[in-house]
Amino acid sequence: MAQGAARRVGRTVLIALLVGLSVVACKSSDDAVRQGDSFEFVSPDGKTAIFYDPPPTRGKVGELSGPDLTNDDSTIALSDFAGKVVVVNVWGSWCGPCRSEATALEETYAATKGSGVMFLGLNFRDRKDSARDFVSDRKVSYPSIYDYDGRTLATLGTPTSVVPTTVVLDRRHRAAAVFLRVVTAAELRAIVERIAAET
């Protein structure tokens, strides 16, 4: 009986040590961290604009893919834009700030697409007809993934509670900048042009 109790105590101590070690190993820093080469988002000190430099410190996002918002028979994937800088914007027609941001995004896309830049929308928690009206009314020319349930957004790794969110990916599809707020055309163009010029 005493021997069995000693074994149970020993197992309990071992489990406690293993749990303690795993908690220490998983503790994150105050900035974005990488698990291997994967991007894991953390907002240091509640910042709403985060930049990841130099490029080797950037983490690669997961493979974003999903149904094309405007074409029911088509899907879109991040891998469709291999070698391009990709600006991913999370939006919804129900989001007031997204309405004001749409013009800045379209303007920046038009100004930079000739430099090997692509924009990709993630339409989140929206009715498809409302989202399509939004795209048509604001003359948005770049594609969007229809992501009502947030599965694609979860792959991106940014907070699902922050809309709009804009993530700028470098040509290897590593996160170079994250904006957890509305972006202006001037600030977005500056960061996109800088990243597009990287070698």
PDB file of N, CA, C and O in Angstrom, residues 87-160:
ATOM      1  N   VAL A  87      -0.933  42.363 -49.996  1.00  0.00           N
ATOM      2  CA  VAL A  87      -1.564  43.130 -48.929  1.00  0.00           C
ATOM      3  C   VAL A  87      -2.907  42.478 -48.642  1.00  0.00           C
ATOM      4  O   VAL A  87      -3.785  42.439 -49.509  1.00  0.00           O
ATOM      5  N   VAL A  88      -3.042  41.917 -47.446  1.00  0.00           N
ATOM      6  CA  VAL A  88      -4.276  41.227 -47.049  1.00  0.00           C
ATOM      7  C   VAL A  88      -5.082  42.177 -46.158  1.00  0.00           C
ATOM      8  O   VAL A  88      -4.571  42.650 -45.143  1.00  0.00           O
ATOM      9  N   ASN A  89      -6.322  42.437 -46.564  1.00  0.00           N
ATOM     10  CA  ASN A  89      -7.172  43.340 -45.790  1.00  0.00           C
ATOM     11  C   ASN A  89      -8.422  42.603 -45.325  1.00  0.00           C
ATOM     12  O   ASN A  89      -9.163  42.037 -46.132  1.00  0.00           O
ATOM     13  N   VAL A  90      -8.641  42.592 -44.012  1.00  0.00           N
ATOM     14  CA  VAL A  90      -9.835  41.977 -43.419  1.00  0.00           C
ATOM     15  C   VAL A  90     -10.905  43.051 -43.333  1.00  0.00           C
ATOM     16  O   VAL A  90     -10.681  44.110 -42.735  1.00  0.00           O
ATOM     17  N   TRP A  91     -12.074  42.774 -43.924  1.00  0.00           N
ATOM     18  CA  TRP A  91     -13.114  43.793 -43.992  1.00  0.00           C
ATOM     19  C   TRP A  91     -14.510  43.181 -43.931  1.00  0.00           C
ATOM     20  O   TRP A  91     -14.686  41.977 -44.067  1.00  0.00           O
ATOM     21  N   GLY A  92     -15.492  44.046 -43.720  1.00  0.00           N
ATOM     22  CA  GLY A  92     -16.896  43.661 -43.777  1.00  0.00           C
ATOM     23  C   GLY A  92     -17.720  44.855 -44.214  1.00  0.00           C
ATOM     24  O   GLY A  92     -17.383  46.001 -43.873  1.00  0.00           O
ATOM     25  N   SER A  93     -18.787  44.624 -44.943  1.00  0.00           N
ATOM     26  CA  SER A  93     -19.631  45.747 -45.386  1.00  0.00           C
ATOM     27  C   SER A  93     -20.321  46.421 -44.209  1.00  0.00           C
ATOM     28  O   SER A  93     -20.738  47.569 -44.291  1.00  0.00           O
ATOM     29  N   TRP A  94     -20.422  45.701 -43.091  1.00  0.00           N
ATOM     30  CA  TRP A  94     -21.059  46.206 -41.877  1.00  0.00           C
ATOM     31  C   TRP A  94     -20.121  47.094 -41.063  1.00  0.00           C
ATOM     32  O   TRP A  94     -20.526  47.707 -40.073  1.00  0.00           O
ATOM     33  N   CYS A  95     -18.867  47.173 -41.465  1.00  0.00           N
ATOM     34  CA  CYS A  95     -17.823  47.875 -40.711  1.00  0.00           C
ATOM     35  C   CYS A  95     -17.664  49.295 -41.243  1.00  0.00           C
ATOM     36  O   CYS A  95     -17.196  49.499 -42.366  1.00  0.00           O
ATOM     37  N   GLY A  96     -18.053  50.287 -40.426  1.00  0.00           N
ATOM     38  CA  GLY A  96     -17.961  51.686 -40.828  1.00  0.00           C
ATOM     39  C   GLY A  96     -16.561  52.100 -41.257  1.00  0.00           C
ATOM     40  O   GLY A  96     -16.390  52.700 -42.329  1.00  0.00           O
ATOM     41  N   PRO A  97     -15.518  51.818 -40.460  1.00  0.00           N
ATOM     42  CA  PRO A  97     -14.159  52.185 -40.871  1.00  0.00           C
ATOM     43  C   PRO A  97     -13.726  51.532 -42.187  1.00  0.00           C
ATOM     44  O   PRO A  97     -12.927  52.106 -42.931  1.00  0.00           O
ATOM     45  N   CYS A  98     -14.262  50.350 -42.486  1.00  0.00           N
ATOM     46  CA  CYS A  98     -13.906  49.691 -43.752  1.00  0.00           C
ATOM     47  C   CYS A  98     -14.394  50.504 -44.941  1.00  0.00           C
ATOM     48  O   CYS A  98     -13.753  50.535 -45.994  1.00  0.00           O
ATOM     49  N   ARG A  99     -15.530  51.160 -44.771  1.00  0.00           N
ATOM     50  CA  ARG A  99     -16.065  51.992 -45.856  1.00  0.00           C
ATOM     51  C   ARG A  99     -15.125  53.151 -46.156  1.00  0.00           C
ATOM     52  O   ARG A  99     -14.868  53.470 -47.313  1.00  0.00           O
ATOM     53  N   SER A 100     -14.610  53.772 -45.096  1.00  0.00           N
ATOM     54  CA  SER A 100     -13.718  54.911 -45.307  1.00  0.00           C
ATOM     55  C   SER A 100     -12.345  54.474 -45.815  1.00  0.00           C
ATOM     56  O   SER A 100     -11.651  55.231 -46.483  1.00  0.00           O
ATOM     57  N   GLU A 101     -11.959  53.259 -45.517  1.00  0.00           N
ATOM     58  CA  GLU A 101     -10.643  52.752 -45.900  1.00  0.00           C
ATOM     59  C   GLU A 101     -10.602  52.232 -47.334  1.00  0.00           C
ATOM     60  O   GLU A 101      -9.526  52.188 -47.950  1.00  0.00           O
ATOM     61  N   ALA A 102     -11.740  51.852 -47.885  1.00  0.00           N
ATOM     62  CA  ALA A 102     -11.781  51.189 -49.198  1.00  0.00           C
ATOM     63  C   ALA A 102     -11.119  52.016 -50.291  1.00  0.00           C
ATOM     64  O   ALA A 102     -10.382  51.480 -51.129  1.00  0.00           O
ATOM     65  N   THR A 103     -11.343  53.313 -50.293  1.00  0.00           N
ATOM     66  CA  THR A 103     -10.754  54.175 -51.322  1.00  0.00           C
ATOM     67  C   THR A 103      -9.235  54.190 -51.215  1.00  0.00           C
ATOM     68  O   THR A 103      -8.530  54.111 -52.225  1.00  0.00           O
ATOM     69  N   ALA A 104      -8.708  54.269 -49.989  1.00  0.00           N
ATOM     70  CA  ALA A 104      -7.257  54.280 -49.784  1.00  0.00           C
ATOM     71  C   ALA A 104      -6.624  52.971 -50.258  1.00  0.00           C
ATOM     72  O   ALA A 104      -5.542  52.972 -50.868  1.00  0.00           O
ATOM     73  N   LEU A 105      -7.289  51.867 -49.993  1.00  0.00           N
ATOM     74  CA  LEU A 105      -6.767  50.567 -50.417  1.00  0.00           C
ATOM     75  C   LEU A 105      -6.743  50.468 -51.941  1.00  0.00           C
ATOM     76  O   LEU A 105      -5.741  50.052 -52.538  1.00  0.00           O
ATOM     77  N   GLU A 106      -7.835  50.836 -52.567  1.00  0.00           N
ATOM     78  CA  GLU A 106      -7.912  50.759 -54.028  1.00  0.00           C
ATOM     79  C   GLU A 106      -6.889  51.690 -54.675  1.00  0.00           C
ATOM     80  O   GLU A 106      -6.222  51.318 -55.654  1.00  0.00           O
ATOM     81  N   GLU A 107      -6.738  52.870 -54.113  1.00  0.00           N
ATOM     82  CA  GLU A 107      -5.760  53.832 -54.638  1.00  0.00           C
ATOM     83  C   GLU A 107      -4.337  53.279 -54.536  1.00  0.00           C
ATOM     84  O   GLU A 107      -3.541  53.384 -55.475  1.00  0.00           O
ATOM     85  N   THR A 108      -4.018  52.656 -53.411  1.00  0.00           N
ATOM     86  CA  THR A 108      -2.678  52.095 -53.209  1.00  0.00           C
ATOM     87  C   THR A 108      -2.454  50.896 -54.123  1.00  0.00           C
ATOM     88  O   THR A 108      -1.361  50.716 -54.682  1.00  0.00           O
ATOM     89  N   TYR A 109      -3.476  50.086 -54.294  1.00  0.00           N
ATOM     90  CA  TYR A 109      -3.371  48.942 -55.197  1.00  0.00           C
ATOM     91  C   TYR A 109      -3.078  49.409 -56.621  1.00  0.00           C
ATOM     92  O   TYR A 109      -2.162  48.895 -57.289  1.00  0.00           O
ATOM     93  N   ALA A 110      -3.824  50.401 -57.094  1.00  0.00           N
ATOM     94  CA  ALA A 110      -3.625  50.913 -58.453  1.00  0.00           C
ATOM     95  C   ALA A 110      -2.209  51.468 -58.633  1.00  0.00           C
ATOM     96  O   ALA A 110      -1.602  51.303 -59.700  1.00  0.00           O
ATOM     97  N   ALA A 111      -1.680  52.095 -57.593  1.00  0.00           N
ATOM     98  CA  ALA A 111      -0.363  52.735 -57.686  1.00  0.00           C
ATOM     99  C   ALA A 111       0.797  51.744 -57.592  1.00  0.00           C
ATOM    100  O   ALA A 111       1.901  52.042 -58.057  1.00  0.00           O
ATOM    101  N   THR A 112       0.567  50.565 -57.002  1.00  0.00           N
ATOM    102  CA  THR A 112       1.689  49.653 -56.733  1.00  0.00           C
ATOM    103  C   THR A 112       1.626  48.317 -57.479  1.00  0.00           C
ATOM    104  O   THR A 112       2.619  47.585 -57.486  1.00  0.00           O
ATOM    105  N   LYS A 113       0.511  47.986 -58.095  1.00  0.00           N
ATOM    106  CA  LYS A 113       0.388  46.648 -58.698  1.00  0.00           C
ATOM    107  C   LYS A 113       1.410  46.409 -59.804  1.00  0.00           C
ATOM    108  O   LYS A 113       1.809  45.267 -60.035  1.00  0.00           O
ATOM    109  N   GLY A 114       1.879  47.473 -60.436  1.00  0.00           N
ATOM    110  CA  GLY A 114       2.902  47.335 -61.468  1.00  0.00           C
ATOM    111  C   GLY A 114       4.259  46.949 -60.916  1.00  0.00           C
ATOM    112  O   GLY A 114       5.166  46.580 -61.676  1.00  0.00           O
ATOM    113  N   SER A 115       4.418  47.003 -59.604  1.00  0.00           N
ATOM    114  CA  SER A 115       5.681  46.645 -58.959  1.00  0.00           C
ATOM    115  C   SER A 115       5.653  45.228 -58.386  1.00  0.00           C
ATOM    116  O   SER A 115       6.461  44.892 -57.515  1.00  0.00           O
ATOM    117  N   GLY A 116       4.709  44.417 -58.833  1.00  0.00           N
ATOM    118  CA  GLY A 116       4.608  43.048 -58.330  1.00  0.00           C
ATOM    119  C   GLY A 116       3.899  42.970 -56.997  1.00  0.00           C
ATOM    120  O   GLY A 116       4.277  42.192 -56.124  1.00  0.00           O
ATOM    121  N   VAL A 117       2.856  43.786 -56.845  1.00  0.00           N
ATOM    122  CA  VAL A 117       2.074  43.836 -55.613  1.00  0.00           C
ATOM    123  C   VAL A 117       0.648  43.383 -55.911  1.00  0.00           C
ATOM    124  O   VAL A 117       0.064  43.753 -56.933  1.00  0.00           O
ATOM    125  N   MET A 118       0.100  42.576 -55.019  1.00  0.00           N
ATOM    126  CA  MET A 118      -1.292  42.123 -55.133  1.00  0.00           C
ATOM    127  C   MET A 118      -2.014  42.453 -53.837  1.00  0.00           C
ATOM    128  O   MET A 118      -1.423  42.411 -52.757  1.00  0.00           O
ATOM    129  N   PHE A 119      -3.285  42.782 -53.940  1.00  0.00           N
ATOM    130  CA  PHE A 119      -4.129  42.980 -52.767  1.00  0.00           C
ATOM    131  C   PHE A 119      -5.124  41.823 -52.718  1.00  0.00           C
ATOM    132  O   PHE A 119      -5.595  41.342 -53.748  1.00  0.00           O
ATOM    133  N   LEU A 120      -5.442  41.386 -51.497  1.00  0.00           N
ATOM    134  CA  LEU A 120      -6.392  40.302 -51.300  1.00  0.00           C
ATOM    135  C   LEU A 120      -7.271  40.637 -50.101  1.00  0.00           C
ATOM    136  O   LEU A 120      -6.764  40.835 -48.999  1.00  0.00           O
ATOM    137  N   GLY A 121      -8.566  40.717 -50.323  1.00  0.00           N
ATOM    138  CA  GLY A 121      -9.492  40.971 -49.229  1.00  0.00           C
ATOM    139  C   GLY A 121      -9.918  39.678 -48.556  1.00  0.00           C
ATOM    140  O   GLY A 121      -9.969  38.620 -49.189  1.00  0.00           O
ATOM    141  N   LEU A 122     -10.196  39.776 -47.251  1.00  0.00           N
ATOM    142  CA  LEU A 122     -10.839  38.688 -46.510  1.00  0.00           C
ATOM    143  C   LEU A 122     -12.148  39.259 -45.985  1.00  0.00           C
ATOM    144  O   LEU A 122     -12.140  40.055 -45.044  1.00  0.00           O
ATOM    145  N   ASN A 123     -13.250  38.886 -46.614  1.00  0.00           N
ATOM    146  CA  ASN A 123     -14.556  39.394 -46.196  1.00  0.00           C
ATOM    147  C   ASN A 123     -15.092  38.511 -45.077  1.00  0.00           C
ATOM    148  O   ASN A 123     -15.350  37.328 -45.259  1.00  0.00           O
ATOM    149  N   PHE A 124     -15.269  39.127 -43.902  1.00  0.00           N
ATOM    150  CA  PHE A 124     -15.520  38.389 -42.667  1.00  0.00           C
ATOM    151  C   PHE A 124     -16.900  38.698 -42.093  1.00  0.00           C
ATOM    152  O   PHE A 124     -17.312  39.855 -42.044  1.00  0.00           O
ATOM    153  N   ARG A 125     -17.626  37.645 -41.686  1.00  0.00           N
ATOM    154  CA  ARG A 125     -18.927  37.778 -41.001  1.00  0.00           C
ATOM    155  C   ARG A 125     -19.900  38.683 -41.753  1.00  0.00           C
ATOM    156  O   ARG A 125     -20.482  39.598 -41.194  1.00  0.00           O
ATOM    157  N   ASP A 126     -20.055  38.411 -43.020  1.00  0.00           N
ATOM    158  CA  ASP A 126     -20.853  39.288 -43.872  1.00  0.00           C
ATOM    159  C   ASP A 126     -21.866  38.481 -44.685  1.00  0.00           C
ATOM    160  O   ASP A 126     -21.647  37.296 -44.944  1.00  0.00           O
ATOM    161  N   ARG A 127     -22.934  39.132 -45.068  1.00  0.00           N
ATOM    162  CA  ARG A 127     -23.845  38.532 -46.043  1.00  0.00           C
ATOM    163  C   ARG A 127     -23.230  38.710 -47.418  1.00  0.00           C
ATOM    164  O   ARG A 127     -22.731  39.784 -47.753  1.00  0.00           O
ATOM    165  N   LYS A 128     -23.251  37.662 -48.205  1.00  0.00           N
ATOM    166  CA  LYS A 128     -22.571  37.700 -49.492  1.00  0.00           C
ATOM    167  C   LYS A 128     -23.114  38.804 -50.398  1.00  0.00           C
ATOM    168  O   LYS A 128     -22.327  39.518 -51.050  1.00  0.00           O
ATOM    169  N   ASP A 129     -24.428  38.991 -50.446  1.00  0.00           N
ATOM    170  CA  ASP A 129     -24.975  40.027 -51.320  1.00  0.00           C
ATOM    171  C   ASP A 129     -24.556  41.429 -50.859  1.00  0.00           C
ATOM    172  O   ASP A 129     -24.250  42.298 -51.672  1.00  0.00           O
ATOM    173  N   SER A 130     -24.494  41.659 -49.552  1.00  0.00           N
ATOM    174  CA  SER A 130     -24.046  42.953 -49.023  1.00  0.00           C
ATOM    175  C   SER A 130     -22.579  43.197 -49.362  1.00  0.00           C
ATOM    176  O   SER A 130     -22.186  44.308 -49.728  1.00  0.00           O
ATOM    177  N   ALA A 131     -21.769  42.144 -49.232  1.00  0.00           N
ATOM    178  CA  ALA A 131     -20.342  42.262 -49.541  1.00  0.00           C
ATOM    179  C   ALA A 131     -20.128  42.540 -51.028  1.00  0.00           C
ATOM    180  O   ALA A 131     -19.284  43.363 -51.402  1.00  0.00           O
ATOM    181  N   ARG A 132     -20.898  41.874 -51.873  1.00  0.00           N
ATOM    182  CA  ARG A 132     -20.772  42.106 -53.313  1.00  0.00           C
ATOM    183  C   ARG A 132     -21.195  43.527 -53.678  1.00  0.00           C
ATOM    184  O   ARG A 132     -20.570  44.164 -54.539  1.00  0.00           O
ATOM    185  N   ASP A 133     -22.228  44.030 -53.038  1.00  0.00           N
ATOM    186  CA  ASP A 133     -22.654  45.419 -53.269  1.00  0.00           C
ATOM    187  C   ASP A 133     -21.555  46.392 -52.854  1.00  0.00           C
ATOM    188  O   ASP A 133     -21.296  47.386 -53.533  1.00  0.00           O
ATOM    189  N   PHE A 134     -20.904  46.107 -51.731  1.00  0.00           N
ATOM    190  CA  PHE A 134     -19.805  46.938 -51.224  1.00  0.00           C
ATOM    191  C   PHE A 134     -18.694  47.030 -52.278  1.00  0.00           C
ATOM    192  O   PHE A 134     -18.205  48.118 -52.602  1.00  0.00           O
ATOM    193  N   VAL A 135     -18.290  45.889 -52.814  1.00  0.00           N
ATOM    194  CA  VAL A 135     -17.225  45.826 -53.815  1.00  0.00           C
ATOM    195  C   VAL A 135     -17.622  46.592 -55.075  1.00  0.00           C
ATOM    196  O   VAL A 135     -16.826  47.362 -55.631  1.00  0.00           O
ATOM    197  N   SER A 136     -18.854  46.406 -55.506  1.00  0.00           N
ATOM    198  CA  SER A 136     -19.338  47.069 -56.711  1.00  0.00           C
ATOM    199  C   SER A 136     -19.457  48.580 -56.525  1.00  0.00           C
ATOM    200  O   SER A 136     -18.985  49.361 -57.354  1.00  0.00           O
ATOM    201  N   ASP A 137     -20.063  48.986 -55.418  1.00  0.00           N
ATOM    202  CA  ASP A 137     -20.281  50.415 -55.161  1.00  0.00           C
ATOM    203  C   ASP A 137     -18.973  51.180 -55.024  1.00  0.00           C
ATOM    204  O   ASP A 137     -18.878  52.343 -55.435  1.00  0.00           O
ATOM    205  N   ARG A 138     -17.969  50.548 -54.434  1.00  0.00           N
ATOM    206  CA  ARG A 138     -16.692  51.227 -54.192  1.00  0.00           C
ATOM    207  C   ARG A 138     -15.646  50.914 -55.258  1.00  0.00           C
ATOM    208  O   ARG A 138     -14.485  51.300 -55.142  1.00  0.00           O
ATOM    209  N   LYS A 139     -16.064  50.196 -56.294  1.00  0.00           N
ATOM    210  CA  LYS A 139     -15.196  49.875 -57.432  1.00  0.00           C
ATOM    211  C   LYS A 139     -13.866  49.237 -56.987  1.00  0.00           C
ATOM    212  O   LYS A 139     -12.787  49.622 -57.433  1.00  0.00           O
ATOM    213  N   VAL A 140     -13.990  48.255 -56.106  1.00  0.00           N
ATOM    214  CA  VAL A 140     -12.813  47.519 -55.640  1.00  0.00           C
ATOM    215  C   VAL A 140     -12.428  46.516 -56.732  1.00  0.00           C
ATOM    216  O   VAL A 140     -13.223  45.655 -57.091  1.00  0.00           O
ATOM    217  N   SER A 141     -11.202  46.638 -57.249  1.00  0.00           N
ATOM    218  CA  SER A 141     -10.812  45.822 -58.405  1.00  0.00           C
ATOM    219  C   SER A 141     -10.008  44.576 -58.033  1.00  0.00           C
ATOM    220  O   SER A 141      -9.801  43.707 -58.870  1.00  0.00           O
ATOM    221  N   TYR A 142      -9.548  44.469 -56.797  1.00  0.00           N
ATOM    222  CA  TYR A 142      -8.789  43.283 -56.387  1.00  0.00           C
ATOM    223  C   TYR A 142      -9.747  42.256 -55.768  1.00  0.00           C
ATOM    224  O   TYR A 142     -10.840  42.599 -55.321  1.00  0.00           O
ATOM    225  N   PRO A 143      -9.360  40.981 -55.742  1.00  0.00           N
ATOM    226  CA  PRO A 143     -10.278  39.929 -55.279  1.00  0.00           C
ATOM    227  C   PRO A 143     -10.388  39.851 -53.753  1.00  0.00           C
ATOM    228  O   PRO A 143      -9.533  40.346 -53.023  1.00  0.00           O
ATOM    229  N   SER A 144     -11.461  39.222 -53.310  1.00  0.00           N
ATOM    230  CA  SER A 144     -11.658  38.937 -51.889  1.00  0.00           C
ATOM    231  C   SER A 144     -12.095  37.494 -51.707  1.00  0.00           C
ATOM    232  O   SER A 144     -12.853  36.957 -52.524  1.00  0.00           O
ATOM    233  N   ILE A 145     -11.636  36.900 -50.624  1.00  0.00           N
ATOM    234  CA  ILE A 145     -12.112  35.585 -50.196  1.00  0.00           C
ATOM    235  C   ILE A 145     -13.340  35.808 -49.321  1.00  0.00           C
ATOM    236  O   ILE A 145     -13.321  36.663 -48.434  1.00  0.00           O
ATOM    237  N   TYR A 146     -14.395  35.064 -49.581  1.00  0.00           N
ATOM    238  CA  TYR A 146     -15.589  35.135 -48.737  1.00  0.00           C
ATOM    239  C   TYR A 146     -15.366  34.205 -47.550  1.00  0.00           C
ATOM    240  O   TYR A 146     -15.287  32.992 -47.685  1.00  0.00           O
ATOM    241  N   ASP A 147     -15.243  34.810 -46.372  1.00  0.00           N
ATOM    242  CA  ASP A 147     -14.803  34.071 -45.184  1.00  0.00           C
ATOM    243  C   ASP A 147     -15.771  34.313 -44.023  1.00  0.00           C
ATOM    244  O   ASP A 147     -15.375  34.801 -42.967  1.00  0.00           O
ATOM    245  N   TYR A 148     -17.035  33.950 -44.242  1.00  0.00           N
ATOM    246  CA  TYR A 148     -18.043  34.241 -43.219  1.00  0.00           C
ATOM    247  C   TYR A 148     -17.662  33.678 -41.852  1.00  0.00           C
ATOM    248  O   TYR A 148     -17.748  34.367 -40.838  1.00  0.00           O
ATOM    249  N   ASP A 149     -17.231  32.440 -41.806  1.00  0.00           N
ATOM    250  CA  ASP A 149     -16.979  31.790 -40.515  1.00  0.00           C
ATOM    251  C   ASP A 149     -15.589  32.050 -39.936  1.00  0.00           C
ATOM    252  O   ASP A 149     -15.278  31.614 -38.833  1.00  0.00           O
ATOM    253  N   GLY A 150     -14.740  32.751 -40.672  1.00  0.00           N
ATOM    254  CA  GLY A 150     -13.431  33.123 -40.143  1.00  0.00           C
ATOM    255  C   GLY A 150     -12.360  32.056 -40.221  1.00  0.00           C
ATOM    256  O   GLY A 150     -11.295  32.206 -39.628  1.00  0.00           O
ATOM    257  N   ARG A 151     -12.578  30.992 -40.974  1.00  0.00           N
ATOM    258  CA  ARG A 151     -11.566  29.931 -41.056  1.00  0.00           C
ATOM    259  C   ARG A 151     -10.279  30.423 -41.719  1.00  0.00           C
ATOM    260  O   ARG A 151      -9.177  30.093 -41.281  1.00  0.00           O
ATOM    261  N   THR A 152     -10.431  31.201 -42.781  1.00  0.00           N
ATOM    262  CA  THR A 152      -9.240  31.729 -43.452  1.00  0.00           C
ATOM    263  C   THR A 152      -8.554  32.751 -42.565  1.00  0.00           C
ATOM    264  O   THR A 152      -7.325  32.776 -42.465  1.00  0.00           O
ATOM    265  N   LEU A 153      -9.338  33.584 -41.905  1.00  0.00           N
ATOM    266  CA  LEU A 153      -8.782  34.577 -40.985  1.00  0.00           C
ATOM    267  C   LEU A 153      -7.993  33.902 -39.867  1.00  0.00           C
ATOM    268  O   LEU A 153      -6.929  34.375 -39.465  1.00  0.00           O
ATOM    269  N   ALA A 154      -8.468  32.779 -39.379  1.00  0.00           N
ATOM    270  CA  ALA A 154      -7.749  32.043 -38.340  1.00  0.00           C
ATOM    271  C   ALA A 154      -6.377  31.589 -38.846  1.00  0.00           C
ATOM    272  O   ALA A 154      -5.401  31.582 -38.096  1.00  0.00           O
ATOM    273  N   THR A 155      -6.286  31.251 -40.118  1.00  0.00           N
ATOM    274  CA  THR A 155      -5.012  30.858 -40.716  1.00  0.00           C
ATOM    275  C   THR A 155      -4.055  32.041 -40.781  1.00  0.00           C
ATOM    276  O   THR A 155      -2.844  31.876 -40.633  1.00  0.00           O
ATOM    277  N   LEU A 156      -4.603  33.239 -40.984  1.00  0.00           N
ATOM    278  CA  LEU A 156      -3.766  34.442 -41.021  1.00  0.00           C
ATOM    279  C   LEU A 156      -3.133  34.690 -39.658  1.00  0.00           C
ATOM    280  O   LEU A 156      -1.985  35.131 -39.567  1.00  0.00           O
ATOM    281  N   GLY A 157      -3.875  34.421 -38.595  1.00  0.00           N
ATOM    282  CA  GLY A 157      -3.297  34.506 -37.255  1.00  0.00           C
ATOM    283  C   GLY A 157      -3.440  35.834 -36.553  1.00  0.00           C
ATOM    284  O   GLY A 157      -2.894  36.030 -35.472  1.00  0.00           O
ATOM    285  N   THR A 158      -4.171  36.784 -37.129  1.00  0.00           N
ATOM    286  CA  THR A 158      -4.401  38.073 -36.469  1.00  0.00           C
ATOM    287  C   THR A 158      -5.721  38.017 -35.694  1.00  0.00           C
ATOM    288  O   THR A 158      -6.527  37.112 -35.910  1.00  0.00           O
ATOM    289  N   PRO A 159      -5.975  38.982 -34.802  1.00  0.00           N
ATOM    290  CA  PRO A 159      -7.193  38.916 -33.988  1.00  0.00           C
ATOM    291  C   PRO A 159      -8.468  38.975 -34.828  1.00  0.00           C
ATOM    292  O   PRO A 159      -8.595  39.816 -35.719  1.00  0.00           O
ATOM    293  N   THR A 160      -9.396  38.096 -34.545  1.00  0.00           N
ATOM    294  CA  THR A 160     -10.666  38.097 -35.273  1.00  0.00           C
ATOM    295  C   THR A 160     -11.583  39.220 -34.799  1.00  0.00           C
ATOM    296  O   THR A 160     -12.580  39.504 -35.437  1.00  0.00           O
TER     297      THR A 160
END
